[in-house]
Each structure stands twice: as C-alpha cells, then as structure tokens.
Short mmCIF file of C-alpha atoms and ligand atoms in Angstrom, two decimals:
data_model
loop_
_atom_site.label_atom_id
_atom_site.label_comp_id
_atom_site.label_asym_id
_atom_site.label_seq_id
_atom_site.Cartn_x
_atom_site.Cartn_y
_atom_site.Cartn_z
CA MET J 7 -0.03 0.09 0.05
CA ARG J 8 1.16 3.52 -0.73
CA ALA J 9 0.04 6.59 1.08
CA LEU J 10 0.58 10.34 0.03
CA ILE J 11 0.97 12.75 2.95
CA SER J 12 0.74 16.46 2.29
CA VAL J 13 -0.34 18.62 5.27
CA SER J 14 -0.26 22.13 6.45
CA ASP J 15 -1.59 21.22 9.91
CA LYS J 16 1.08 18.63 11.04
CA THR J 17 -0.63 17.78 14.13
CA GLY J 18 -0.32 14.06 14.84
CA ILE J 19 1.43 13.46 11.43
CA VAL J 20 4.67 11.98 12.73
CA GLU J 21 2.78 9.56 14.89
CA LEU J 22 0.64 8.41 11.97
CA ALA J 23 3.48 8.19 9.62
CA LYS J 24 5.45 5.97 12.07
CA GLU J 25 2.61 3.59 12.27
CA PHE J 26 2.13 3.59 8.55
CA THR J 27 5.75 2.52 8.24
CA GLU J 28 5.34 -0.22 10.76
CA LEU J 29 2.34 -1.39 8.87
CA GLY J 30 4.60 -1.61 5.69
CA ILE J 31 2.90 1.25 4.02
CA GLU J 32 5.10 3.21 1.70
CA ILE J 33 4.91 7.02 2.24
CA ILE J 34 5.12 9.73 -0.51
CA SER J 35 5.36 13.21 0.63
CA THR J 36 5.56 16.92 -0.31
CA GLY J 37 8.39 19.44 0.63
CA GLY J 38 7.43 20.63 4.12
CA THR J 39 5.92 17.36 5.36
CA TYR J 40 8.77 15.46 3.87
CA ASN J 41 11.33 17.46 5.85
CA LYS J 42 9.23 16.88 9.20
CA LEU J 43 9.02 13.11 8.64
CA LYS J 44 12.82 12.96 7.75
CA GLU J 45 13.62 14.91 10.92
CA SER J 46 11.88 12.26 12.84
CA GLY J 47 13.63 9.52 11.02
CA ILE J 48 10.55 8.31 9.11
CA PRO J 49 11.43 7.08 5.56
CA ALA J 50 9.53 8.82 2.77
CA ILE J 51 9.62 9.30 -1.00
CA GLU J 52 9.59 13.07 -2.06
CA ILE J 53 6.92 13.87 -4.48
CA SER J 54 9.41 15.24 -7.06
CA GLU J 55 11.16 11.77 -7.09
CA LEU J 56 7.81 10.17 -7.79
CA THR J 57 6.71 12.59 -10.56
CA GLY J 58 10.27 13.10 -11.96
CA PHE J 59 9.21 16.85 -11.89
CA PRO J 60 10.54 19.40 -9.52
CA GLU J 61 8.22 21.23 -6.94
CA CYS J 62 8.24 24.76 -8.58
CA LEU J 63 6.81 28.22 -8.45
CA ASP J 64 7.24 28.57 -4.82
CA GLY J 65 5.45 25.38 -4.16
CA ARG J 66 2.36 26.46 -6.25
CA VAL J 67 3.00 23.25 -8.39
CA LYS J 68 3.85 20.17 -6.12
CA THR J 69 1.41 17.45 -6.65
CA LEU J 70 -0.35 18.79 -9.68
CA HIS J 71 0.86 15.82 -11.96
CA PRO J 72 -0.79 12.97 -13.98
CA ILE J 73 1.34 10.49 -12.14
CA VAL J 74 -0.26 11.47 -8.87
CA HIS J 75 -3.76 11.94 -10.31
CA ALA J 76 -3.78 8.85 -12.39
CA GLY J 77 -2.56 6.89 -9.42
CA LEU J 78 -5.45 8.17 -7.50
CA LEU J 79 -8.20 7.98 -10.06
CA ALA J 80 -7.58 4.65 -11.58
CA MET J 81 -10.49 2.22 -10.78
CA ARG J 82 -8.85 -1.07 -9.65
CA SER J 83 -12.03 -3.10 -10.73
CA LYS J 84 -11.51 -1.93 -14.32
CA PRO J 85 -8.83 -3.92 -16.22
CA GLU J 86 -8.56 -1.21 -18.84
CA HIS J 87 -7.59 1.30 -16.17
CA MET J 88 -4.98 -1.03 -14.55
CA LYS J 89 -3.65 -1.90 -18.00
CA GLN J 90 -3.20 1.80 -18.80
CA LEU J 91 -1.45 2.51 -15.53
CA GLU J 92 0.99 -0.32 -16.34
CA ASP J 93 1.69 1.01 -19.86
CA LEU J 94 2.21 4.31 -18.47
CA ASN J 95 4.43 2.98 -15.70
CA ILE J 96 2.21 4.57 -12.98
CA GLU J 97 1.50 2.94 -9.55
CA THR J 98 -1.79 3.22 -7.69
CA ILE J 99 -2.05 5.54 -4.39
CA ASP J 100 -4.21 3.95 -1.88
CA ILE J 101 -4.27 6.41 1.09
CA VAL J 102 -4.34 10.19 1.04
CA ILE J 103 -3.57 12.30 4.07
CA VAL J 104 -3.99 16.00 3.12
CA ASN J 105 -5.16 19.11 4.76
CA LEU J 106 -5.10 22.54 3.16
CA TYR J 107 -3.36 25.91 3.41
CA PRO J 108 -4.64 27.76 6.37
CA PHE J 109 -6.93 30.16 4.35
CA LYS J 110 -9.16 30.80 7.47
CA ALA J 111 -6.38 31.45 9.92
CA THR J 112 -4.75 33.68 7.32
CA ILE J 113 -7.89 35.97 6.88
CA LEU J 114 -8.47 36.24 10.64
CA LYS J 115 -5.00 37.65 11.11
CA ASP J 116 -4.80 41.34 11.85
CA GLY J 117 -3.71 43.39 8.80
CA VAL J 118 -3.63 40.50 6.43
CA THR J 119 -3.25 41.67 2.75
CA ARG J 120 -5.13 40.37 -0.10
CA ASP J 121 -1.96 38.94 -1.64
CA GLU J 122 -1.37 37.01 1.38
CA ALA J 123 -4.83 35.53 1.60
CA VAL J 124 -4.68 34.61 -2.16
CA GLU J 125 -1.31 32.89 -1.60
CA ASN J 126 -3.15 30.69 0.93
CA ILE J 127 -5.69 29.45 -1.51
CA ASP J 128 -4.89 25.88 -1.88
CA ILE J 129 -4.99 24.34 -5.31
CA GLY J 130 -3.08 20.99 -5.38
CA GLY J 131 -4.48 19.79 -2.04
CA PRO J 132 -8.13 20.12 -2.89
CA THR J 133 -7.49 18.62 -6.24
CA MET J 134 -5.94 15.54 -4.61
CA LEU J 135 -8.85 15.43 -2.13
CA ARG J 136 -11.37 15.38 -5.03
CA SER J 137 -9.50 12.80 -6.98
CA ALA J 138 -9.16 10.46 -4.00
CA ALA J 139 -12.60 11.04 -2.80
CA LYS J 140 -14.23 10.48 -6.26
CA ASN J 141 -12.37 7.01 -6.27
CA TYR J 142 -13.65 6.38 -2.73
CA GLN J 143 -13.99 2.52 -3.33
CA ASP J 144 -10.36 2.26 -3.84
CA VAL J 145 -8.74 5.15 -2.01
CA ALA J 146 -9.10 6.15 1.68
CA VAL J 147 -8.90 10.05 1.92
CA VAL J 148 -8.41 11.81 5.36
CA VAL J 149 -8.80 15.53 5.64
CA ASP J 150 -9.38 15.75 9.36
CA PRO J 151 -6.57 14.77 11.83
CA GLY J 152 -9.39 13.71 14.06
CA ASP J 153 -9.78 10.67 11.83
CA TYR J 154 -6.31 9.34 11.92
CA GLU J 155 -7.04 7.07 14.87
CA LYS J 156 -10.16 5.46 13.19
CA ILE J 157 -8.17 4.43 10.04
CA LEU J 158 -5.15 3.38 12.05
CA GLN J 159 -7.48 0.99 14.08
CA GLU J 160 -9.00 -0.43 10.99
CA LEU J 161 -5.40 -0.99 9.29
CA LYS J 162 -4.17 -2.58 12.42
CA GLY J 163 -7.21 -4.81 12.89
CA ASN J 164 -8.15 -5.83 9.33
CA LYS J 165 -5.31 -4.70 7.14
CA GLN J 166 -7.53 -2.47 5.32
CA ILE J 167 -10.14 0.35 5.54
CA SER J 168 -13.65 -0.57 5.14
CA LEU J 169 -15.89 0.65 2.32
CA ASP J 170 -18.18 2.08 4.93
CA THR J 171 -15.37 4.30 6.30
CA LYS J 172 -14.06 5.28 2.88
CA PHE J 173 -17.57 6.45 1.93
CA TYR J 174 -17.66 8.50 5.15
CA LEU J 175 -14.31 9.93 4.45
CA MET J 176 -15.38 10.81 0.95
CA GLN J 177 -18.45 12.68 2.16
CA LYS J 178 -16.20 14.62 4.69
CA VAL J 179 -13.90 15.69 1.83
CA PHE J 180 -16.62 17.46 -0.26
CA MET J 181 -18.14 18.94 2.84
CA HIS J 182 -14.61 20.23 3.62
CA THR J 183 -13.77 21.55 0.09
CA SER J 184 -17.05 23.14 -0.43
CA ASN J 185 -16.79 25.00 2.95
CA TYR J 186 -13.09 26.03 1.94
CA ASP J 187 -14.25 27.42 -1.33
CA THR J 188 -17.19 29.15 0.18
CA MET J 189 -14.96 30.77 2.71
CA ILE J 190 -12.70 32.17 -0.25
CA ALA J 191 -15.79 33.40 -2.12
CA ASP J 192 -17.12 35.19 0.95
CA TYR J 193 -13.77 36.66 1.66
CA LEU J 194 -13.42 37.87 -1.91
CA LYS J 195 -16.98 39.34 -2.04
CA LYS J 196 -16.09 41.52 1.05
CA GLU J 197 -12.77 42.45 -0.54
CA ARG J 198 -14.60 43.78 -3.60
CA GLY J 199 -16.75 45.94 -1.22
CA ASP J 200 -19.80 43.95 -2.69
CA HIS J 201 -22.72 44.01 -0.20
CA GLU J 202 -25.44 43.01 -2.47
CA LEU J 203 -27.58 40.20 -1.55
CA PRO J 204 -25.99 37.34 -3.83
CA GLU J 205 -27.80 35.20 -6.43
CA THR J 206 -27.03 32.20 -4.49
CA LEU J 207 -26.40 32.45 -0.81
CA THR J 208 -23.44 30.51 0.67
CA MET J 209 -21.97 31.19 3.97
CA THR J 210 -19.76 28.87 6.11
CA PHE J 211 -20.35 28.27 9.71
CA GLU J 212 -18.39 26.06 11.92
CA LYS J 213 -19.75 24.17 14.98
CA ILE J 214 -18.80 25.54 18.29
CA GLN J 215 -20.76 22.89 20.31
CA ASP J 216 -23.40 20.27 20.22
CA MET J 217 -26.33 21.22 22.44
CA ARG J 218 -28.23 18.87 24.66
CA TYR J 219 -31.35 19.92 22.58
CA GLY J 220 -33.15 22.68 20.87
CA GLU J 221 -35.95 24.96 22.03
CA ASN J 222 -37.53 21.83 23.25
CA PRO J 223 -36.05 18.47 24.54
CA HIS J 224 -37.21 16.66 21.41
CA GLN J 225 -35.42 18.92 19.04
CA LYS J 226 -31.74 18.45 18.06
CA ALA J 227 -29.53 21.50 18.19
CA ALA J 228 -25.91 22.78 17.77
CA PHE J 229 -24.36 26.18 18.09
CA TYR J 230 -22.24 27.41 14.93
CA ARG J 231 -19.89 30.26 14.44
CA GLU J 232 -19.74 32.27 11.11
CA ILE J 233 -16.33 31.62 9.77
CA GLY J 234 -14.04 34.64 9.29
CA LYS J 235 -16.02 36.97 11.51
CA LYS J 236 -14.93 38.88 14.64
CA THR J 237 -18.11 40.04 16.16
CA GLY J 238 -17.95 40.67 19.95
CA SER J 239 -21.09 38.51 20.08
CA LEU J 240 -21.75 35.38 21.98
CA THR J 241 -19.69 33.22 19.69
CA ASP J 242 -16.69 34.90 21.16
CA GLY J 243 -17.88 34.36 24.84
CA ILE J 244 -15.62 32.67 27.39
CA GLN J 245 -17.58 30.75 29.92
CA LEU J 246 -16.39 31.18 33.42
CA ASN J 247 -18.95 29.39 35.41
CA GLY J 248 -22.14 27.26 35.25
CA LYS J 249 -23.67 24.75 32.96
CA GLU J 250 -23.44 24.70 29.18
CA LEU J 251 -25.64 27.40 27.47
CA SER J 252 -28.76 25.92 26.05
CA PHE J 253 -30.44 26.75 22.68
CA ASN J 254 -32.85 29.15 24.55
CA ASN J 255 -30.14 30.80 26.54
CA ILE J 256 -28.23 31.58 23.38
CA ASN J 257 -31.31 32.80 21.55
CA ASP J 258 -32.27 35.13 24.49
CA THR J 259 -28.83 36.42 25.37
CA ASN J 260 -28.38 37.31 21.72
CA GLY J 261 -31.33 39.41 21.83
CA ALA J 262 -30.19 41.32 25.03
CA LEU J 263 -26.75 41.79 23.51
CA GLU J 264 -27.86 43.43 20.38
CA LEU J 265 -29.87 45.82 22.62
CA LEU J 266 -27.03 46.62 24.90
CA LYS J 267 -24.69 47.40 21.85
CA GLU J 268 -26.90 50.45 21.49
CA PHE J 269 -25.63 52.06 24.56
CA ASN J 270 -22.14 53.52 25.25
CA GLU J 271 -22.78 54.67 28.98
CA PRO J 272 -22.91 52.13 31.72
CA THR J 273 -26.05 49.97 30.89
CA VAL J 274 -27.57 46.85 32.10
CA VAL J 275 -30.24 44.80 30.17
CA ALA J 276 -32.23 42.14 31.96
CA CYS J 277 -34.15 40.01 29.35
CA LYS J 278 -36.56 37.16 29.30
CA HIS J 279 -37.48 35.00 26.14
CA GLY J 280 -35.74 37.47 23.95
CA ASN J 281 -37.52 40.58 25.01
CA PRO J 282 -36.07 43.11 27.37
CA CYS J 283 -37.85 43.19 30.72
CA GLY J 284 -35.62 45.87 32.65
CA VAL J 285 -33.01 48.25 31.10
CA GLY J 286 -31.34 50.92 32.96
CA SER J 287 -28.49 53.35 32.18
CA ASP J 288 -26.54 55.60 34.54
CA GLU J 289 -23.10 57.01 35.44
CA ASP J 290 -22.00 53.82 37.02
CA ILE J 291 -22.79 50.07 36.67
CA TYR J 292 -24.19 49.64 40.13
CA LYS J 293 -26.83 52.39 39.55
CA ALA J 294 -27.54 51.00 36.17
CA TRP J 295 -27.92 47.47 37.57
CA ASN J 296 -30.27 48.80 40.07
CA LYS J 297 -32.42 50.58 37.62
CA ALA J 298 -32.84 47.28 35.38
CA PHE J 299 -33.56 45.17 38.40
CA GLN J 300 -36.02 47.60 40.10
CA ALA J 301 -37.82 48.08 36.65
CA ASP J 302 -39.27 44.57 36.90
CA LYS J 303 -38.31 42.51 39.80
CA VAL J 304 -40.75 39.79 38.77
CA SER J 305 -39.88 38.96 35.21
CA ILE J 306 -35.99 38.92 35.83
CA PHE J 307 -36.55 35.66 37.69
CA GLY J 308 -34.87 33.06 35.58
CA GLY J 309 -33.83 35.86 33.26
CA ILE J 310 -30.52 36.95 31.39
CA VAL J 311 -28.52 39.86 32.41
CA VAL J 312 -25.99 41.62 30.19
CA VAL J 313 -23.81 44.48 31.35
CA ASN J 314 -21.46 46.73 29.44
CA ARG J 315 -18.97 47.45 32.20
CA GLU J 316 -16.85 45.17 34.55
CA VAL J 317 -19.13 43.59 37.23
CA THR J 318 -18.24 44.90 40.58
CA ALA J 319 -18.63 42.80 43.90
CA ALA J 320 -21.48 45.12 44.88
CA VAL J 321 -23.39 44.19 41.74
CA ALA J 322 -22.49 40.59 41.94
CA LYS J 323 -23.71 40.26 45.47
CA GLU J 324 -27.15 41.38 44.47
CA MET J 325 -27.24 39.45 41.27
CA ALA J 326 -26.50 36.28 43.42
CA GLU J 327 -29.37 37.05 45.60
CA ILE J 328 -31.86 36.20 42.74
CA PHE J 329 -32.21 33.30 40.31
CA LEU J 330 -30.61 34.25 37.01
CA GLU J 331 -29.82 32.02 34.11
CA VAL J 332 -26.91 33.92 32.31
CA ILE J 333 -24.74 36.93 33.13
CA VAL J 334 -22.64 38.32 30.27
CA ALA J 335 -19.96 41.18 30.86
CA PRO J 336 -16.90 42.31 29.49
CA GLY J 337 -15.02 41.43 32.84
CA TYR J 338 -15.47 40.73 36.49
CA GLU J 339 -13.77 41.96 39.60
CA GLU J 340 -12.14 39.03 41.23
CA GLU J 341 -14.49 39.28 44.26
CA ALA J 342 -17.35 39.48 41.97
CA LEU J 343 -16.49 36.34 40.13
CA ALA J 344 -16.09 34.58 43.40
CA ILE J 345 -19.47 35.53 44.52
CA LEU J 346 -21.03 34.51 41.25
CA ARG J 347 -19.14 31.12 41.09
CA SER J 348 -20.72 30.10 44.50
CA LYS J 349 -23.85 29.58 42.33
CA LYS J 350 -22.67 26.49 40.49
CA ASN J 351 -25.51 26.51 37.88
CA LEU J 352 -25.28 30.29 36.95
CA ARG J 353 -23.77 30.66 33.63
CA VAL J 354 -21.19 33.45 33.80
CA LEU J 355 -19.57 34.64 30.61
CA GLU J 356 -16.92 36.97 29.76
CA LEU J 357 -17.33 38.69 26.39
CA PRO J 358 -14.35 40.62 25.01
CA GLY J 359 -15.42 43.19 22.46
CA ILE J 360 -18.98 43.40 23.81
CA GLU J 361 -19.04 47.16 22.64
CA ILE J 362 -18.22 46.23 19.17
CA PRO J 363 -21.18 47.41 17.04
CA GLN J 364 -22.88 44.93 14.76
CA ASP J 365 -21.44 44.92 11.15
CA GLU J 366 -24.16 46.98 9.27
CA ASN J 367 -23.72 44.73 6.17
CA ALA J 368 -24.29 41.45 8.14
CA TYR J 369 -27.26 39.42 7.19
CA ASP J 370 -30.15 38.58 9.30
CA LEU J 371 -31.51 35.19 8.14
CA LYS J 372 -34.85 33.68 8.77
CA LYS J 373 -35.61 30.06 7.82
CA VAL J 374 -39.13 29.64 6.32
CA ASN J 375 -40.36 26.30 5.17
CA GLY J 376 -38.52 25.49 1.90
CA GLY J 377 -36.45 28.51 1.84
CA LEU J 378 -34.90 31.55 3.55
CA ILE J 379 -35.71 35.15 3.78
CA VAL J 380 -32.59 37.41 4.06
CA GLN J 381 -32.26 41.00 4.98
CA THR J 382 -29.29 43.28 6.20
CA ILE J 383 -29.62 43.79 9.94
CA ASP J 384 -31.50 46.65 11.37
CA SER J 385 -28.39 48.62 12.22
CA LYS J 386 -29.90 52.10 12.17
CA LEU J 387 -31.65 53.77 15.24
CA MET J 388 -32.98 56.99 13.40
CA ASP J 389 -31.61 59.90 11.61
CA GLU J 390 -31.33 62.70 14.19
CA GLY J 391 -32.21 65.12 11.28
CA ASP J 392 -35.55 63.48 10.74
CA LEU J 393 -36.61 63.84 14.33
CA LYS J 394 -39.68 66.07 14.18
CA VAL J 395 -41.74 67.57 16.73
CA VAL J 396 -45.38 67.33 15.55
CA THR J 397 -47.29 68.72 18.54
CA ASP J 398 -47.85 72.14 19.78
CA ARG J 399 -45.81 71.35 22.87
CA VAL J 400 -42.12 70.72 22.46
CA PRO J 401 -40.55 67.97 24.68
CA THR J 402 -38.32 69.07 27.41
CA GLU J 403 -34.55 68.26 27.27
CA LYS J 404 -35.25 65.56 29.93
CA GLU J 405 -38.16 64.17 28.05
CA LEU J 406 -36.21 64.04 24.86
CA GLU J 407 -33.27 62.25 26.55
CA ASP J 408 -35.85 59.63 27.91
CA MET J 409 -37.45 59.29 24.66
CA LYS J 410 -34.24 58.46 22.98
CA PHE J 411 -33.46 55.99 25.76
CA ALA J 412 -36.99 54.46 25.16
CA TRP J 413 -36.56 54.39 21.51
CA ARG J 414 -33.28 52.44 21.83
CA VAL J 415 -35.24 49.86 23.92
CA VAL J 416 -38.28 49.51 21.86
CA LYS J 417 -36.13 48.74 18.80
CA PHE J 418 -35.51 45.33 20.39
CA VAL J 419 -39.00 44.59 21.75
CA LYS J 420 -40.89 42.16 19.60
CA SER J 421 -43.78 43.80 17.58
CA ASN J 422 -46.11 45.06 18.48
CA GLY J 423 -43.82 46.75 20.93
CA ILE J 424 -44.36 49.59 23.42
CA ALA J 425 -41.90 50.83 26.17
CA ILE J 426 -42.39 53.46 28.73
CA ALA J 427 -39.37 54.95 30.50
CA LYS J 428 -38.31 57.75 32.99
CA ASP J 429 -34.90 58.77 33.98
CA LYS J 430 -33.17 56.17 31.71
CA GLN J 431 -34.95 53.29 33.26
CA THR J 432 -37.72 51.34 31.68
CA VAL J 433 -40.90 51.32 33.64
CA GLY J 434 -43.04 49.06 31.51
CA ILE J 435 -42.55 47.00 28.42
CA GLY J 436 -45.35 45.62 26.31
CA PRO J 437 -43.90 43.00 23.91
CA GLY J 438 -45.28 40.90 21.06
CA GLN J 439 -48.95 41.82 21.06
CA VAL J 440 -51.17 41.45 18.04
CA ASN J 441 -52.45 45.01 18.25
CA ARG J 442 -50.86 48.21 19.51
CA ILE J 443 -53.27 49.22 21.98
CA TRP J 444 -52.96 45.95 23.94
CA ALA J 445 -49.16 46.39 23.82
CA ALA J 446 -49.63 49.87 25.39
CA ASN J 447 -52.14 48.60 27.91
CA GLN J 448 -49.90 45.80 28.82
CA CYS J 449 -47.26 48.26 29.53
CA PHE J 450 -49.34 50.50 31.79
CA ASP J 451 -51.00 47.59 33.55
CA HIS J 452 -47.80 45.83 34.36
CA ALA J 453 -46.15 48.99 35.63
CA ALA J 454 -49.22 49.60 37.77
CA GLU J 455 -49.08 46.02 39.14
CA LEU J 456 -45.34 46.31 39.92
CA ILE J 457 -44.97 49.76 41.10
CA GLY J 458 -48.38 51.33 41.86
CA PRO J 459 -51.20 53.10 40.10
CA ASP J 460 -49.05 56.13 39.36
CA ALA J 461 -46.20 54.22 37.80
CA ALA J 462 -46.39 55.69 34.42
CA LYS J 463 -46.78 59.20 35.58
CA GLY J 464 -44.34 61.54 34.04
CA CYS J 465 -43.03 58.65 31.83
CA VAL J 466 -42.36 58.97 28.13
CA LEU J 467 -43.68 56.31 25.61
CA ALA J 468 -41.92 54.76 22.66
CA SER J 469 -43.60 52.65 20.00
CA ASP J 470 -41.88 50.63 17.36
CA ALA J 471 -44.30 51.57 14.68
CA PHE J 472 -46.86 54.24 14.03
CA PHE J 473 -50.20 54.34 15.79
CA PRO J 474 -52.99 53.42 13.45
CA PHE J 475 -55.55 55.10 15.57
CA ASP J 476 -55.62 57.65 18.42
CA ASP J 477 -56.47 55.13 21.09
CA CYS J 478 -52.81 54.66 22.25
CA VAL J 479 -52.61 58.53 22.88
CA GLU J 480 -55.88 58.34 24.86
CA ALA J 481 -54.64 55.40 26.94
CA ALA J 482 -51.25 57.01 27.32
CA TYR J 483 -52.80 60.23 28.66
CA ARG J 484 -54.84 58.36 31.24
CA ALA J 485 -51.74 56.55 32.55
CA GLY J 486 -49.98 59.87 32.87
CA ILE J 487 -47.54 59.70 29.92
CA THR J 488 -46.13 63.14 29.11
CA ALA J 489 -44.34 62.58 25.87
CA ILE J 490 -44.38 60.01 22.95
CA ILE J 491 -41.80 58.91 20.32
CA GLN J 492 -43.04 56.97 17.33
CA PRO J 493 -42.17 56.65 13.60
CA GLY J 494 -45.26 58.41 12.36
CA GLY J 495 -46.57 57.72 8.77
CA SER J 496 -50.13 56.45 9.57
CA ILE J 497 -52.93 58.04 7.38
CA ARG J 498 -54.51 58.77 10.63
CA ASP J 499 -51.44 60.52 12.29
CA GLU J 500 -53.50 63.63 12.46
CA ASP J 501 -55.96 62.18 14.79
CA SER J 502 -53.16 61.17 17.24
CA ILE J 503 -51.48 64.62 16.89
CA ARG J 504 -54.82 66.37 17.64
CA LYS J 505 -55.22 64.27 20.72
CA CYS J 506 -51.81 64.91 22.03
CA ASN J 507 -52.43 68.58 21.54
CA GLU J 508 -55.62 68.27 23.53
CA TYR J 509 -53.79 66.69 26.31
CA GLY J 510 -50.72 68.65 26.33
CA ILE J 511 -48.54 65.79 25.42
CA ALA J 512 -45.42 66.29 23.35
CA MET J 513 -44.96 63.86 20.41
CA VAL J 514 -41.96 63.47 18.06
CA PHE J 515 -41.78 61.40 14.95
CA THR J 516 -38.62 59.44 14.02
CA GLY J 517 -39.37 58.62 10.46
CA MET J 518 -38.05 55.28 10.91
CA ARG J 519 -39.88 52.14 12.25
CA HIS J 520 -38.31 49.06 13.95
CA PHE J 521 -40.55 46.10 13.45
CA LYS J 522 -39.03 43.01 15.06
CA HIS J 523 -41.17 39.94 14.25
O1 93A I 624 0.33 25.41 -3.80
S1 93A I 624 -0.58 24.24 -4.09
O2 93A I 624 -1.79 24.43 -4.28
N1 93A I 624 0.10 23.24 -5.12
C1 93A I 624 0.25 21.94 -5.09
O3 93A I 624 0.54 21.35 -6.04
C2 93A I 624 0.10 21.38 -3.75
N2 93A I 624 0.22 20.06 -3.52
C3 93A I 624 0.00 19.90 -2.02
N3 93A I 624 -0.45 23.43 -2.62
C4 93A I 624 -0.27 22.14 -2.67
N4 93A I 624 -0.39 21.19 -1.67
C5 93A I 624 -0.61 21.57 -0.23
O4 93A I 624 0.60 21.89 0.41
C6 93A I 624 -1.13 20.67 0.65
O5 93A I 624 -2.67 20.77 0.55
C7 93A I 624 -0.95 20.92 2.02
O6 93A I 624 -1.58 21.88 2.58
C8 93A I 624 0.53 21.62 1.85
C9 93A I 624 1.73 20.78 2.28
O7 93A I 624 2.82 21.42 1.85
P1 93A I 624 4.24 20.97 2.68
O8 93A I 624 4.29 19.52 2.75
O9 93A I 624 5.20 21.52 1.78
O10 93A I 624 4.24 21.62 4.00
#
C-alpha cells in the first residue's frame, strides 16, 4: 500500500506516519511534510522523485501531476484502467492524507493583505482530495486529523479500511472543500466591497458545540460560528462558570446583547424570552444594575442579564441573591467572580469586544419552510435630522433624553412593542402583542401592578411602529404619559396629533420604524 501525505496542519502526522511505516505502508510526501518526517527518522519518497518533476513556482506546483492523479483516479476494478497504468508505468496510491493551506487562519489575522490571503488558496490539496474522494471505493482520503486514529485502528485490525469508512471519508472531503471554497468566495466578495444580496447564498459556519437539545427537549441542536468574523457576540464568549448554554439561553442572550450594543454609557439589560424586561443606564454600573432590576423584579426571575462594564462585587452580590440563568459582561472583579461562582448552575460569561457594534452589512437570516428570507440587519436607530416635533408642545430636554432611551429599547422589543421609561430606566414593556393598544395597555397595567397606580406618571412612551388610531394616545394620557416617540406615517397621524395637543402631550416622529417579528 502507498500513502501520499501532504499536510499544512502537521498535528499528529509523525505518529501516524510512524505507524504507517510499521504497517509496511510506503509514504510519499511533499516538501515541508517530507522534511518533518525525515527529521523524525521516518522514511518517505519525495513527491518530485515520484513525478520526476521538481516542486516549482514557490510550491504552487507540487502534486499537480498526472502520475499523482492517475494513481488516485484509476479504478482497480476496471482492467482497462489498470492496463493503462501499467503501460504508463504509474503505480496506484491507496491512502491520501491531506489538509489544506490555512486560509481561515490567514484571513483572521490582523492586517492581512489580499496577496497573503490569495497565496493561501490551496490548489493542489483540494485537487488531490477530490480525485481520491471520487475514487472512494479504492482510496481512503483523510482531511481531518481527528480521523487518523479511526483509520489506524482499521488498518491494524483488518489490514484495510472498510468501504463504509471510505464512503464516510469521501463525504467529509466534499463537505470540507465546499466550505473551503465558500470561505474564499465570501472573503473575495467582501474584498470587492460588494454588499449586495447574492444570487445564491453561501455562508460557512463551524460548529462551536453540540447542544443537549433545541428549543424543546425533542429537538436536535448545535451552535455554529460564522467563519471569518470577529463580532463581539456570543460566539466569542468565554464561559467562566455554570452549565453549558442552552439553545434558548443563546437565543435570548443574543437579543439582550443586540440591545446592549446600542448604549455607550454604563447600562444593564435584563431580558426574558428574547424581550427586554428591565433596562437601566446611569453614570456607574451599580446604579444601572439597580435600575434594570427595580424596573421589573418579577420577570427577571430566571432571566438573562447583560452588562457593558466590569461587574463589581457590589453588583455581583445583588445578582447572586436572585435566580438568573445567564450573566454576560466584558469582565468581572475578582471578588465579583468568586461571589457568582458560588452559584454552580449560574452561567457566567466574559465577552471581550461586547461594545463592538454589529456589522451593518451583516445578514439577518430567517428560515421559512422550503426557503430563507434574508435582509441586512436593522443597524440604524434613527436619523437625528428626521426627528420632528409634531405637537404644539415641544418636549423638554429631559423628556427628549428619555425618549431616545426608550426608542433604543423598543427597537429590540418584539412587535407590536411599546416601552415606557423615565430617568433612563424602563418602567413598562409591552412586547409581541397582536395590536398596538394591547401592547400599550400591557405596559401600563404591568407597571401599575409592579410599582403602583401612578407608575407611568411623568414617563415617556416609545412605539416601534406608528399608531394606526388615536386610542394609544388616549390610554397614554390616562396613564400619565407626558411625551411620545414613534415613527409616524399613518394616514391617521392627524388624529393622534390632535389628541396629544388636546392633552398637552409632546410627540416626536422619528421617520423610521423598527418592526421585530
Ligand atoms: O500550492 S499548491 O496549491 N500546489 C500543489 O501542487 C500542492 N500540493 C499539495 N499546494 C499544494 N499542496 C498543499 O501543500 C497541501 O494541501 C498541504 O496543505 C501543503 C503541504 O505542503 P508541505 O508538505 O510542503 O508543507
């Protein structure tokens, strides 16, 4: 038997080659791999000796030779094939161990140039992988060092690799080469500054972890990272404590993080089922935490809390007093971490780059039955220039500040969404209702239940989309709301404006809506 070994990732290769030699398998190898084997005293034939052609063009041409590819593609079951090999004086190759130039690692390097990236596009490697995989009945082809042990066991036990395993290895090759090419195509698209939605959508994701189950225990699930992206999102999180994140944890935490990224000042977002339930901003993280917690002490139970400053011991102490599922922050004081670690199930994550804004060209993908709907992410908040006071009364500075706060929050509340706030603290959030007045009423009712009948007095109200009728203004007035921020654009805007004027409510239009379905 003959094996061709040509690997960039040389992990485990010496051990494998040593075993091959002991099994009497002859090794053919390319420059760098050959040197590595030679250093370890493992006999191998250099590829140039096999082909009778030197490796040239800085290694761009090493294995691209008919002696290699005929040796891989000849079907052993076809006498004509074998006869041709004999006439051409070519021998078969039975095992291929190849992994490719590190394109992914190259493009992830800071300051990488296009030339450097292009030089790391492997040509000969994928060609061998494809030749060997196509002829899977006769050739075993290993692209993943994780499979070395498996084939060794079979070779030692049965002196051959089973057809079943060869078929498995073949499938792995095409999965690998297609991902590799997609990665290259994605990189080049970005290099060209092309942000159009492509005719065929190809993106590559790598598995970070298998999950115990999906949204429900009978659903299978895994967590994938988009290859070639540095995002400051959960995929970069470092878990410091607690059980593995579940599917729902990841989904919900992602929602909270997206909202948190809208804020620069110290801010805490508490969230449940993908909707914020308490948000607070202040001059320090303790005050911000207190606002987020006090906003809704009921819903935060079993919730997720994300924080954009280092968690102090004082904050950790209070967090530890309630039942939380997940905490995410850019860092933790030593004492804070010790406090949180005393709760062994509490998932504590450190997230470097938590402040990195989302890439505005990133895609938001939604799977629908039989297809996919794709859009760029909702990266805008509003154009300040479009902010228009539409009522007789102009909002005060303070109201305006709170309106902008509430607007940031409502952007991440599922539609129909309403949020009310005061002093950079949410007072009520009405998410995911099938009409707007119910969302508003839910906001007022919950605030009243949590805080008291006057909870909404002096608050501002934000609505993710326009008011179709003036009923929300009516309800807002009764609850004690003094100012409203909403996109505007309804054919009945005038009704709502008139009602605001009647009640002395200030209202501004943003000209931009933020549906989140
Ligand atoms: O530059 S290539 O595209 N041209 C080739 O003919 C070729 N043959 C193997 N790259 C080629 N390879 C790749 O070289 C393999 O896929 C592997 O990643 C790498 C191993 O090179 P070395 O053994 O010199 O370290």
